[in-house]
Amino acid sequence: MPPKQSAILTEAELRILDVLWRKGSGTVQQVLDWLPSALAYNSVLTTIRTLEKKGHVKHLKDGRAHIYEPIIGRDQATRSEIRHLVGRFFSNSHEALVLNILQDEAIDAAELKRLRDMLERSDTK
């Protein structure tokens, strides 16, 4: 039995999706050319096929070539990853995630003020 497909994106999958989000669509060779670091053609092809199995990209035939394009947008992928993170580490509590972020010593006073302002604006809606 093959291993179960993970719903979350690997680093390689995210790099390829990022290219497709920026460019719109492309062949495996075009995606390979647009990637900032060199990878093997077969690695890119395998990763794109995995993304297609997960339902994140689709392909259209153009002669012999396959043109791949994203089905999900960056926002949808981000929300999915955050839901996974919240479920895995914070018992499905968004509050616990936010509190964890606020307790991070790397957040400076200006960032905290922006967060407070955003929370206050969302309360008035």
mmCIF file of C-alpha atoms in Angstrom:
data_model
loop_
_atom_site.group_PDB
_atom_site.id
_atom_site.type_symbol
_atom_site.label_atom_id
_atom_site.label_comp_id
_atom_site.label_asym_id
_atom_site.label_seq_id
_atom_site.Cartn_x
_atom_site.Cartn_y
_atom_site.Cartn_z
ATOM 1 C CA MET A 1 0.000 0.000 0.000
ATOM 2 C CA PRO A 2 1.443 3.426 -0.958
ATOM 3 C CA PRO A 3 1.966 5.991 1.789
ATOM 4 C CA LYS A 4 -0.958 8.328 2.498
ATOM 5 C CA GLN A 5 -0.772 11.707 0.766
ATOM 6 C CA SER A 6 -0.202 14.501 3.254
ATOM 7 C CA ALA A 7 -2.660 17.381 3.110
ATOM 8 C CA ILE A 8 0.039 19.881 4.067
ATOM 9 C CA LEU A 9 2.573 21.209 1.585
ATOM 10 C CA THR A 10 6.205 20.185 1.638
ATOM 11 C CA GLU A 11 8.869 22.824 1.059
ATOM 12 C CA ALA A 12 9.367 21.587 -2.522
ATOM 13 C CA GLU A 13 5.626 21.680 -3.222
ATOM 14 C CA LEU A 14 5.364 25.197 -1.828
ATOM 15 C CA ARG A 15 8.304 26.402 -3.973
ATOM 16 C CA ILE A 16 6.631 25.037 -7.112
ATOM 17 C CA LEU A 17 3.208 26.413 -6.183
ATOM 18 C CA ASP A 18 4.823 29.785 -5.507
ATOM 19 C CA VAL A 19 6.188 29.804 -9.062
ATOM 20 C CA LEU A 20 2.806 28.838 -10.497
ATOM 21 C CA TRP A 21 1.046 31.492 -8.396
ATOM 22 C CA ARG A 22 3.431 34.133 -9.724
ATOM 23 C CA LYS A 23 3.503 32.971 -13.364
ATOM 24 C CA GLY A 24 -0.011 31.545 -13.706
ATOM 25 C CA SER A 25 0.808 28.354 -15.583
ATOM 26 C CA GLY A 26 3.673 26.540 -17.228
ATOM 27 C CA THR A 27 5.224 23.314 -18.381
ATOM 28 C CA VAL A 28 7.540 21.330 -16.150
ATOM 29 C CA GLN A 29 10.512 22.815 -18.021
ATOM 30 C CA GLN A 30 9.217 26.365 -17.551
ATOM 31 C CA VAL A 31 8.656 25.773 -13.830
ATOM 32 C CA LEU A 32 12.168 24.346 -13.625
ATOM 33 C CA ASP A 33 13.566 27.431 -15.379
ATOM 34 C CA TRP A 34 11.640 29.799 -13.072
ATOM 35 C CA LEU A 35 12.816 28.135 -9.856
ATOM 36 C CA PRO A 36 15.586 30.090 -8.107
ATOM 37 C CA SER A 37 17.619 26.952 -7.317
ATOM 38 C CA ALA A 38 18.558 24.147 -9.679
ATOM 39 C CA LEU A 39 16.589 20.924 -9.411
ATOM 40 C CA ALA A 40 16.394 17.841 -11.584
ATOM 41 C CA TYR A 41 13.615 17.759 -14.178
ATOM 42 C CA ASN A 42 12.299 14.483 -12.764
ATOM 43 C CA SER A 43 12.140 15.963 -9.247
ATOM 44 C CA VAL A 44 10.006 18.866 -10.469
ATOM 45 C CA LEU A 45 7.798 16.510 -12.511
ATOM 46 C CA THR A 46 7.275 14.185 -9.538
ATOM 47 C CA THR A 47 6.438 17.096 -7.241
ATOM 48 C CA ILE A 48 3.980 18.590 -9.731
ATOM 49 C CA ARG A 49 2.276 15.210 -10.136
ATOM 50 C CA THR A 50 2.003 14.963 -6.342
ATOM 51 C CA LEU A 51 0.442 18.433 -6.251
ATOM 52 C CA GLU A 52 -1.998 17.298 -8.917
ATOM 53 C CA LYS A 53 -2.949 14.190 -6.886
ATOM 54 C CA LYS A 54 -3.535 16.425 -3.862
ATOM 55 C CA GLY A 55 -5.843 18.604 -5.944
ATOM 56 C CA HIS A 56 -3.650 21.717 -5.843
ATOM 57 C CA VAL A 57 -2.811 21.901 -9.574
ATOM 58 C CA LYS A 58 -4.314 20.643 -12.815
ATOM 59 C CA HIS A 59 -2.934 20.200 -16.285
ATOM 60 C CA LEU A 60 -4.124 20.971 -19.769
ATOM 61 C CA LYS A 61 -2.696 19.249 -22.821
ATOM 62 C CA ASP A 62 -1.043 21.443 -25.424
ATOM 63 C CA GLY A 63 0.075 19.029 -28.105
ATOM 64 C CA ARG A 64 2.465 16.693 -26.328
ATOM 65 C CA ALA A 65 3.147 19.108 -23.477
ATOM 66 C CA HIS A 66 1.222 19.416 -20.248
ATOM 67 C CA ILE A 67 0.591 22.934 -19.009
ATOM 68 C CA TYR A 68 0.171 23.019 -15.224
ATOM 69 C CA GLU A 69 -1.782 25.671 -13.370
ATOM 70 C CA PRO A 70 -2.761 26.099 -9.730
ATOM 71 C CA ILE A 71 -6.299 25.216 -8.669
ATOM 72 C CA ILE A 72 -5.965 26.723 -5.198
ATOM 73 C CA GLY A 73 -4.799 30.237 -4.455
ATOM 74 C CA ARG A 74 -2.171 31.353 -1.985
ATOM 75 C CA ASP A 75 -4.830 32.514 0.507
ATOM 76 C CA GLN A 76 -6.612 29.149 0.451
ATOM 77 C CA ALA A 77 -3.329 27.276 0.902
ATOM 78 C CA THR A 78 -2.340 29.588 3.766
ATOM 79 C CA ARG A 79 -5.640 29.049 5.567
ATOM 80 C CA SER A 80 -5.335 25.293 5.139
ATOM 81 C CA GLU A 81 -1.805 25.279 6.560
ATOM 82 C CA ILE A 82 -2.873 27.427 9.524
ATOM 83 C CA ARG A 83 -5.842 25.137 10.249
ATOM 84 C CA HIS A 84 -3.438 22.190 10.216
ATOM 85 C CA LEU A 85 -1.023 24.004 12.552
ATOM 86 C CA VAL A 86 -3.811 25.022 14.948
ATOM 87 C CA GLY A 87 -5.179 21.489 15.017
ATOM 88 C CA ARG A 88 -1.821 19.810 15.446
ATOM 89 C CA PHE A 89 -0.174 22.043 18.027
ATOM 90 C CA PHE A 90 -2.966 24.055 19.654
ATOM 91 C CA SER A 91 -5.895 21.604 20.065
ATOM 92 C CA ASN A 92 -7.922 23.525 17.465
ATOM 93 C CA SER A 93 -7.679 26.711 19.540
ATOM 94 C CA HIS A 94 -6.935 29.819 17.474
ATOM 95 C CA GLU A 95 -6.715 31.716 20.746
ATOM 96 C CA ALA A 96 -3.853 29.468 21.899
ATOM 97 C CA LEU A 97 -2.034 30.139 18.620
ATOM 98 C CA VAL A 98 -2.428 33.904 18.969
ATOM 99 C CA LEU A 99 -1.347 33.842 22.618
ATOM 100 C CA ASN A 100 1.710 31.815 21.647
ATOM 101 C CA ILE A 101 2.571 34.381 18.983
ATOM 102 C CA LEU A 102 2.051 37.281 21.413
ATOM 103 C CA GLN A 103 4.341 35.640 23.976
ATOM 104 C CA ASP A 104 7.133 35.386 21.412
ATOM 105 C CA GLU A 105 9.918 37.726 22.510
ATOM 106 C CA ALA A 106 10.821 38.433 18.881
ATOM 107 C CA ILE A 107 7.721 40.624 18.453
ATOM 108 C CA ASP A 108 8.596 44.254 18.971
ATOM 109 C CA ALA A 109 6.404 47.022 20.378
ATOM 110 C CA ALA A 110 5.457 48.389 16.942
ATOM 111 C CA GLU A 111 4.213 44.972 15.793
ATOM 112 C CA LEU A 112 2.221 44.542 19.000
ATOM 113 C CA LYS A 113 0.612 47.956 18.482
ATOM 114 C CA ARG A 114 -0.388 47.031 14.909
ATOM 115 C CA LEU A 115 -1.901 43.781 16.197
ATOM 116 C CA ARG A 116 -3.856 45.636 18.906
ATOM 117 C CA ASP A 117 -5.126 48.128 16.330
ATOM 118 C CA MET A 118 -6.233 45.284 14.043
ATOM 119 C CA LEU A 119 -8.054 43.562 16.912
ATOM 120 C CA GLU A 120 -9.800 46.778 17.888
ATOM 121 C CA ARG A 121 -10.920 47.382 14.288
ATOM 122 C CA SER A 122 -12.241 43.822 14.018
ATOM 123 C CA ASP A 123 -14.244 44.314 17.238
ATOM 124 C CA THR A 124 -16.103 47.243 15.720
ATOM 125 C CA LYS A 125 -17.251 45.270 12.655
#
